Amino acid sequence: MNFDLPEELKVIREATRKFAEKELIPISQHMEETKVMPAEIIAKLKELGYFGIVTPVEYGGMGLSNVGHCVIQEELARANLAFCLLISGNNGIGSMGILYFGNEAQKQKYLPRMATGELLSCFALTEPNAGSDAAAIQMKAEKKGDQYILNGMKHFITRADISDVFTVIAVTDKAKRQKGGFSAFIVEKDAPGFKIGKLQDSMGSDILHQCEMIFEDCEVPAENLLGQEGDGWKAAMRVLEEGRLGQGARSCGMARRLIDLCVDHANTRVQFGKPIAANQAIQWMLADMAVELYAMQCMTYDAAWRLDQGDRTQARASKVKLFCTEAIGRIADRAVQIFGGMGYMREAPIESIYREARALRIYEGTSEIQRLIISRDVLNK
Ligand SMILES: Cc1cc2nc3c(=O)[nH]c(=O)nc-3n(C[C@H](O)[C@H](O)[C@H](O)COP(=O)(O)OP(=O)(O)OC[C@H]3O[C@@H](n4cnc5c(N)ncnc54)[C@H](O)[C@@H]3O)c2cc1C
């Protein structure tokens, strides 16, 4: 067994790490204070191809594997999770529906412009009455002539306010529900009858917004149906499975940053005449953080590699998401403790990472829902 990254990915990791250290980490704290990502950095991310990491080369992307995608997400999340969230629609939940279920015309129309970042995209499943129980969605899509008419509401949708294209899951057959009754649609932001509702102010993840999306007799051309009518649930589950691996990689990046910050702080903060790192209580917290990071990285890259070999199980992605997002919660909590009062103050970067980390146990399926998926798999065996 060889757990080393292939040479090509080592080069990409090094380049992303250098870019993050030189250009992203230095502006991260300012971004947290102003809640704005500078336009020139967004332009740079586009220019360097980060919006098309996994898009196949024939559609203008880098065509990286799941392992490669994890490498980049880890490095960007180390700088600030917002960079991952910005590119994640185009590389993940906002584009995968088109990549896996779209026809050639849909792929040609959207993927190349998503890969350059000209079009931003997002994924809209959650509704006010359908979160964990996503199969309870109410949003209707009725076929009328050569259009589908969408009615309903989505909420908590990341980046919807700045996206041009959405993958939207709606009910086309009420009786069948998730068993062939849901369909996936590509909806463009200027579709008649669509508007963004409230921007939902949140605890963290607030450089990019979560939004309400309102569809009132929204007209979507029938040619924007993804796959066949009834493929919506399959599309949503596939998109979420790969998204969940990404949560593992992002947690690893955030953990690395926290450990680096804590090591610096523990070595320089002097109390009782010696650096706090001289205390075994602090050393043990650092040791526990390092052990969890190691386990997180092993799980994430093992699962990504297996997925690249075509070995896919929903439960494995759920195990990664569950373990890594819970571990980053513990790591962030210890980081606040090691920083003491300064860990609680907005002037140090710890508190914003702590808030960001909290959301990871909720979106793309809560920890409880991951346990549900894993336990079903265990019991079925
Ligand atoms: C920052 C953020 C970004 C998001 N971005 C998107 C996005 O881009 N697109 C999108 O579609 N959605 C998005 N979401 C929605 C997210 O996926 C949901 O919030 C999540 O699935 C949980 O649903 P809920 O919030 O309705 O909680 P609920 O489903 O109401 O759950 C409340 C609690 O009950 C628990 N629970 C529910 N059912 C069970 C059960 N059967 N067994 C045990 N416990 C249970 C949950 O685990 C949770 O602890 C985002 C959410 C957040 C917070």
Coordinates of C-alpha atoms and ligand atoms in Angstrom, one line a residue:
M1 CA 0.0 0.0 0.0
N2 CA 1.2 3.5 -0.9
F3 CA -0.5 6.3 0.9
D4 CA 1.5 9.0 -0.7
L5 CA -0.1 11.5 -3.0
P6 CA 0.8 11.2 -6.7
E7 CA 3.5 13.7 -7.9
E8 CA 0.9 15.8 -9.8
L9 CA -1.2 16.3 -6.7
K10 CA 1.9 17.1 -4.6
V11 CA 2.6 20.0 -7.0
I12 CA -1.0 21.2 -6.9
R13 CA -1.0 21.0 -3.1
E14 CA 2.2 23.0 -2.9
A15 CA 1.0 25.7 -5.3
T16 CA -2.4 26.0 -3.5
R17 CA -0.6 26.1 -0.1
K18 CA 1.7 28.9 -1.3
F19 CA -1.2 30.8 -2.8
A20 CA -3.1 30.5 0.4
E21 CA -0.2 31.6 2.6
K22 CA 0.7 34.5 0.4
E23 CA -2.7 35.8 -0.6
L24 CA -5.6 34.3 1.3
I25 CA -4.5 33.9 5.0
P26 CA -3.3 37.5 5.2
I27 CA -6.8 38.8 4.2
S28 CA -8.8 36.3 6.1
Q29 CA -9.2 38.2 9.4
H30 CA -10.1 41.4 7.5
M31 CA -12.7 39.4 5.6
E32 CA -14.2 38.2 8.9
E33 CA -14.5 41.8 10.1
T34 CA -16.0 43.3 7.0
K35 CA -17.9 40.2 5.8
V36 CA -16.7 40.9 2.3
M37 CA -14.5 38.8 0.1
P38 CA -12.4 41.2 -2.1
A39 CA -13.4 41.2 -5.8
E40 CA -9.7 40.9 -6.8
I41 CA -9.3 37.7 -4.8
I42 CA -12.4 36.2 -6.5
A43 CA -10.9 37.2 -9.8
K44 CA -7.7 35.5 -8.9
L45 CA -9.5 32.3 -7.9
K46 CA -11.2 32.4 -11.3
E47 CA -7.9 33.1 -13.1
L48 CA -6.1 30.2 -11.4
G49 CA -8.9 27.8 -12.3
Y50 CA -10.3 27.0 -8.9
F51 CA -13.9 27.1 -10.1
G52 CA -13.3 24.2 -12.4
I53 CA -11.2 21.8 -10.3
V54 CA -13.3 18.7 -10.9
T55 CA -15.0 19.7 -14.1
P56 CA -13.8 17.4 -16.8
V57 CA -11.1 18.8 -19.1
E58 CA -13.5 18.5 -22.1
Y59 CA -15.7 21.1 -20.4
G60 CA -12.9 23.4 -19.6
G61 CA -12.0 22.3 -16.1
M62 CA -8.9 20.6 -14.5
G63 CA -10.6 17.3 -14.3
L64 CA -9.1 16.4 -10.9
S65 CA -10.0 13.3 -9.0
N66 CA -11.9 13.2 -5.7
V67 CA -8.5 13.0 -4.0
G68 CA -7.3 16.1 -5.9
H69 CA -10.5 17.9 -4.9
C70 CA -9.9 17.1 -1.3
V71 CA -6.3 18.3 -1.4
I72 CA -7.4 21.7 -2.7
Q73 CA -10.4 22.0 -0.3
E74 CA -8.1 21.2 2.6
E75 CA -5.6 24.0 1.6
L76 CA -8.3 26.6 0.9
A77 CA -10.2 25.8 4.1
R78 CA -6.9 26.3 6.1
A79 CA -7.0 29.9 4.9
N80 CA -10.8 30.4 5.4
L81 CA -13.8 28.2 4.8
A82 CA -15.4 30.9 2.8
F83 CA -13.0 30.3 -0.1
C84 CA -14.2 26.7 -0.2
L85 CA -17.8 27.7 0.0
L86 CA -17.3 30.2 -2.9
I87 CA -16.0 27.6 -5.3
S88 CA -17.9 24.6 -3.9
G89 CA -21.1 25.2 -5.9
N90 CA -19.2 25.1 -9.2
N91 CA -17.1 22.1 -8.2
G92 CA -19.7 20.3 -6.2
I93 CA -23.3 20.5 -5.3
G94 CA -24.2 23.2 -7.8
S95 CA -22.6 21.5 -10.8
M96 CA -22.6 17.8 -10.1
G97 CA -26.3 17.4 -11.0
I98 CA -25.5 18.7 -14.5
L99 CA -22.3 16.6 -14.7
Y100 CA -23.9 13.3 -13.8
F101 CA -27.5 13.7 -14.9
G102 CA -27.3 16.4 -17.6
N103 CA -27.5 15.8 -21.4
E104 CA -24.7 16.9 -23.7
A105 CA -26.5 20.2 -24.6
Q106 CA -26.9 21.1 -20.9
K107 CA -23.3 20.2 -20.1
Q108 CA -22.0 22.3 -23.1
K109 CA -24.2 25.2 -22.1
Y110 CA -23.3 25.4 -18.4
L111 CA -20.2 23.5 -17.4
P112 CA -17.5 25.5 -19.3
R113 CA -18.8 28.8 -18.0
M114 CA -19.0 27.3 -14.5
A115 CA -15.4 26.1 -14.8
T116 CA -14.2 29.6 -15.4
G117 CA -16.3 31.1 -12.7
E118 CA -18.3 33.2 -15.2
L119 CA -21.4 31.5 -13.9
L120 CA -21.8 30.7 -10.2
S121 CA -24.1 27.9 -9.1
C122 CA -25.8 26.4 -6.0
F123 CA -27.9 23.5 -5.0
A124 CA -31.4 24.0 -3.5
L125 CA -33.1 21.1 -1.7
T126 CA -33.9 22.3 1.8
E127 CA -37.3 23.9 2.6
P128 CA -38.7 25.3 5.8
N129 CA -40.6 22.0 6.4
A130 CA -38.1 19.7 4.9
G131 CA -34.6 19.7 6.3
S132 CA -33.3 16.4 7.7
D133 CA -36.5 14.8 6.2
A134 CA -35.6 16.1 2.7
A135 CA -38.2 13.6 1.3
A136 CA -40.9 15.9 2.7
I137 CA -40.2 18.7 0.2
Q138 CA -43.4 20.4 -1.0
M139 CA -42.1 22.5 -3.9
K140 CA -44.2 21.5 -7.0
A141 CA -43.1 21.4 -10.6
E142 CA -46.0 20.9 -13.1
K143 CA -45.4 20.3 -16.8
K144 CA -47.4 22.8 -19.0
G145 CA -46.5 22.6 -22.7
D146 CA -42.8 23.0 -23.1
Q147 CA -42.3 24.4 -19.6
Y148 CA -42.4 23.3 -16.0
I149 CA -44.1 25.7 -13.6
L150 CA -42.4 25.7 -10.2
N151 CA -44.2 26.8 -7.0
G152 CA -42.8 26.8 -3.5
M153 CA -39.9 28.0 -1.4
K154 CA -36.4 26.9 -0.5
H155 CA -34.4 28.2 2.4
F156 CA -30.8 28.2 3.9
I157 CA -29.4 28.0 0.3
T158 CA -25.8 29.0 0.3
R159 CA -24.7 31.6 -2.2
A160 CA -28.2 31.7 -3.9
D161 CA -28.0 35.5 -3.9
I162 CA -24.8 35.6 -6.0
S163 CA -25.5 32.5 -8.1
D164 CA -26.6 32.5 -11.8
V165 CA -27.7 28.9 -12.0
F166 CA -29.4 26.7 -9.5
T167 CA -30.0 22.9 -9.3
V168 CA -33.5 22.8 -7.8
I169 CA -35.3 19.6 -6.5
A170 CA -39.1 19.7 -6.8
V171 CA -42.0 17.3 -6.7
T172 CA -43.3 16.1 -10.0
D173 CA -45.4 13.2 -8.8
K174 CA -46.9 13.6 -5.3
A175 CA -47.9 9.9 -5.0
K176 CA -44.4 8.5 -5.7
R177 CA -42.5 11.1 -3.7
Q178 CA -38.8 10.2 -3.4
K179 CA -39.4 6.9 -5.3
G180 CA -39.5 8.5 -8.7
G181 CA -41.7 11.5 -7.8
F182 CA -39.0 14.2 -7.4
S183 CA -37.2 15.8 -10.3
A184 CA -34.1 18.0 -10.6
F185 CA -34.1 21.2 -12.7
I186 CA -31.6 23.8 -13.8
V187 CA -33.1 27.2 -13.0
E188 CA -31.5 30.4 -14.1
K189 CA -31.6 33.4 -11.9
D190 CA -33.7 35.5 -14.3
A191 CA -36.4 32.8 -14.7
P192 CA -39.8 34.6 -14.7
G193 CA -41.5 34.0 -11.3
F194 CA -38.2 33.5 -9.3
K195 CA -36.9 35.8 -6.7
I196 CA -34.5 35.7 -3.8
G197 CA -36.2 36.2 -0.4
K198 CA -34.6 37.1 2.9
L199 CA -30.8 36.8 3.3
Q200 CA -30.7 34.7 6.5
D201 CA -28.3 36.2 9.0
S202 CA -26.2 33.4 10.6
M203 CA -23.8 32.6 13.4
G204 CA -20.9 31.9 11.0
S205 CA -20.5 31.1 7.3
D206 CA -21.6 34.7 6.8
I207 CA -19.1 36.0 4.3
L208 CA -21.4 34.2 1.8
H209 CA -25.1 34.2 2.6
Q210 CA -27.7 31.6 3.2
C211 CA -30.9 32.7 1.4
E212 CA -34.6 32.1 0.9
M213 CA -35.5 31.3 -2.7
I214 CA -39.1 32.0 -3.8
F215 CA -40.8 30.4 -6.8
E216 CA -44.2 31.8 -7.8
D217 CA -45.4 30.3 -11.1
C218 CA -41.7 30.2 -12.0
E219 CA -41.3 29.2 -15.7
V220 CA -38.5 26.8 -16.4
P221 CA -38.0 25.4 -20.0
A222 CA -38.7 21.7 -20.1
E223 CA -35.3 21.2 -21.6
N224 CA -33.8 22.2 -18.2
L225 CA -35.0 19.0 -16.6
L226 CA -32.0 17.0 -15.5
G227 CA -32.1 13.4 -16.5
Q228 CA -35.5 11.9 -16.6
E229 CA -38.6 13.0 -14.7
G230 CA -38.3 11.2 -11.4
D231 CA -34.5 11.3 -11.2
G232 CA -34.4 14.1 -8.6
W233 CA -33.9 12.1 -5.5
K234 CA -31.1 10.0 -7.1
A235 CA -29.5 13.2 -8.2
A236 CA -29.7 14.8 -4.8
M237 CA -28.3 11.8 -3.0
R238 CA -25.4 11.5 -5.4
V239 CA -24.5 15.2 -5.1
L240 CA -24.7 15.1 -1.3
E241 CA -22.5 11.9 -1.0
E242 CA -19.6 13.6 -2.7
G243 CA -20.3 16.8 -0.9
R244 CA -19.9 15.0 2.4
L245 CA -16.3 13.9 1.6
G246 CA -15.5 17.6 1.0
Q247 CA -16.7 18.3 4.5
G248 CA -14.0 15.9 5.7
A249 CA -11.3 17.7 3.7
R250 CA -12.4 21.1 4.9
S251 CA -12.4 20.0 8.5
C252 CA -8.8 18.8 8.0
G253 CA -7.8 22.2 6.7
M254 CA -9.4 24.1 9.5
A255 CA -7.8 21.7 12.0
R256 CA -4.4 22.3 10.6
R257 CA -4.8 26.0 10.8
L258 CA -6.0 25.8 14.4
I259 CA -3.1 23.5 15.5
D260 CA -0.6 25.9 13.8
L261 CA -2.1 28.9 15.6
C262 CA -2.2 27.0 18.9
V263 CA 1.4 25.9 18.7
D264 CA 2.6 29.5 18.1
H265 CA 0.4 30.8 20.9
A266 CA 1.4 28.1 23.4
N267 CA 5.1 28.7 22.7
T268 CA 4.9 32.5 23.0
R269 CA 2.2 33.1 25.7
V270 CA 4.0 33.3 29.0
Q271 CA 2.2 32.7 32.3
F272 CA 3.8 31.9 35.7
G273 CA 7.2 32.7 34.1
K274 CA 7.1 30.1 31.3
P275 CA 5.4 29.5 28.0
I276 CA 2.0 27.8 28.5
A277 CA 3.3 25.0 26.2
A278 CA 5.5 23.9 29.1
N279 CA 2.3 22.7 30.9
Q280 CA 1.3 19.1 30.4
A281 CA -2.4 20.2 30.3
I282 CA -1.7 22.3 27.1
Q283 CA 0.6 19.6 25.6
W284 CA -2.1 17.0 26.0
M285 CA -4.7 19.1 24.3
L286 CA -2.3 19.6 21.4
A287 CA -1.6 15.9 21.3
D288 CA -5.3 15.1 21.1
M289 CA -5.8 17.6 18.3
A290 CA -2.9 16.1 16.4
V291 CA -4.3 12.5 16.8
E292 CA -7.8 13.6 15.6
L293 CA -6.3 15.4 12.6
Y294 CA -4.4 12.3 11.6
A295 CA -7.5 10.2 11.8
M296 CA -9.5 12.8 9.9
Q297 CA -6.9 12.9 7.1
C298 CA -6.7 9.1 6.9
M299 CA -10.5 8.7 6.6
T300 CA -11.0 11.5 4.2
Y301 CA -8.3 10.5 1.7
D302 CA -9.0 6.8 2.0
A303 CA -12.7 7.4 1.2
A304 CA -11.8 9.8 -1.7
W305 CA -9.4 7.4 -3.2
R306 CA -11.9 4.5 -3.0
L307 CA -14.5 6.7 -4.6
D308 CA -12.0 7.4 -7.4
Q309 CA -11.7 3.6 -7.9
G310 CA -15.5 3.5 -8.3
D311 CA -16.1 2.0 -4.9
R312 CA -18.9 4.1 -3.7
T313 CA -21.0 3.7 -0.6
Q314 CA -23.2 6.3 1.0
A315 CA -22.3 5.1 4.4
R316 CA -18.6 5.6 4.0
A317 CA -19.1 9.3 3.0
S318 CA -21.3 9.6 6.0
K319 CA -18.7 8.2 8.3
V320 CA -16.2 10.7 7.0
K321 CA -18.6 13.6 7.4
L322 CA -19.7 12.5 10.9
F323 CA -16.2 11.9 12.3
C324 CA -14.4 14.9 10.8
T325 CA -17.1 17.5 11.5
E326 CA -17.4 16.3 15.1
A327 CA -13.6 16.2 15.5
I328 CA -13.2 19.7 14.2
G329 CA -15.8 20.8 16.8
R330 CA -13.6 19.3 19.5
I331 CA -10.4 20.7 18.0
A332 CA -11.9 24.2 17.7
D333 CA -13.1 24.0 21.3
R334 CA -9.6 23.1 22.6
A335 CA -8.2 25.9 20.5
V336 CA -10.4 28.5 22.3
Q337 CA -9.2 27.0 25.6
I338 CA -5.5 27.2 24.7
F339 CA -6.0 30.8 23.6
G340 CA -7.9 31.6 26.9
G341 CA -9.7 34.9 26.8
M342 CA -8.1 35.8 23.5
G343 CA -9.7 32.7 22.0
Y344 CA -13.1 34.3 22.7
M345 CA -12.2 37.7 21.2
R346 CA -12.9 38.6 17.7
E347 CA -9.4 40.1 17.2
A348 CA -7.9 36.6 17.1
P349 CA -8.9 34.2 14.3
I350 CA -9.9 31.4 16.6
E351 CA -13.5 32.4 17.3
S352 CA -14.6 32.7 13.6
I353 CA -13.2 29.3 12.9
Y354 CA -15.1 28.0 15.9
R355 CA -18.3 29.4 14.6
E356 CA -17.7 28.1 11.1
A357 CA -16.9 24.7 12.4
R358 CA -20.3 24.5 14.2
A359 CA -22.2 24.6 11.0
L360 CA -20.4 21.6 9.5
R361 CA -22.3 19.3 11.9
I362 CA -25.6 20.6 10.4
Y363 CA -25.4 21.2 6.7
E364 CA -25.4 18.4 4.0
G365 CA -27.0 16.2 6.7
T366 CA -26.8 16.6 10.5
S367 CA -24.6 14.3 12.6
E368 CA -27.8 12.5 13.6
I369 CA -28.8 11.9 9.9
Q370 CA -25.2 10.6 9.2
R371 CA -25.6 8.1 12.2
L372 CA -29.0 7.0 10.7
I373 CA -27.4 6.3 7.3
I374 CA -24.4 4.5 8.9
S375 CA -26.5 2.4 11.4
R376 CA -28.8 1.3 8.5
D377 CA -25.7 0.1 6.7
V378 CA -24.4 -1.7 9.7
L379 CA -27.7 -3.4 10.4
N380 CA -28.2 -4.4 6.8
K381 CA -24.9 -6.2 6.9
Ligands
LIG1 C1 -24.9 27.2 7.0 C2 -25.9 26.4 6.2 C3 -25.8 26.2 4.9 C4 -26.7 25.4 4.2 N1 -26.7 25.4 2.8 C5 -27.6 24.6 2.1 C6 -27.6 24.6 0.7 O1 -26.8 25.2 0.0 N2 -28.6 23.9 0.1 C7 -29.6 23.2 0.8 O2 -30.4 22.6 0.1 N3 -29.6 23.2 2.1 C8 -28.6 23.9 2.8 N4 -28.7 23.9 4.2 C9 -29.7 23.2 4.9 C10 -29.2 22.0 5.7 O3 -28.8 20.9 4.9 C11 -30.2 21.7 6.8 O4 -30.2 22.7 7.7 C12 -30.0 20.3 7.5 O5 -30.2 19.3 6.6 C13 -30.8 20.1 8.7 O6 -32.2 20.4 8.5 P1 -33.0 21.5 9.4 O7 -32.1 22.7 9.6 O8 -34.3 21.7 8.9 O9 -33.0 20.7 10.8 P2 -34.1 19.7 11.3 O10 -34.3 18.7 10.3 O11 -35.3 20.4 11.8 O12 -33.4 19.0 12.5 C14 -33.4 19.5 13.9 C15 -32.8 18.5 14.8 O13 -33.5 17.3 14.8 C16 -32.6 16.2 14.4 N5 -33.3 15.2 13.7 C17 -34.2 15.3 12.7 N6 -34.7 14.1 12.2 C18 -34.1 13.2 13.0 C19 -34.1 11.8 13.1 N7 -34.8 11.0 12.3 N8 -33.4 11.1 14.1 C20 -32.6 11.9 14.9 N9 -32.5 13.2 14.9 C21 -33.3 13.9 14.0 C22 -31.5 16.8 13.6 O14 -30.4 16.0 13.5 C23 -31.3 18.1 14.3 O15 -30.5 17.9 15.4 C24 -27.7 24.7 4.9 C25 -27.8 24.9 6.3 C26 -26.9 25.7 7.0 C27 -27.0 25.8 8.5

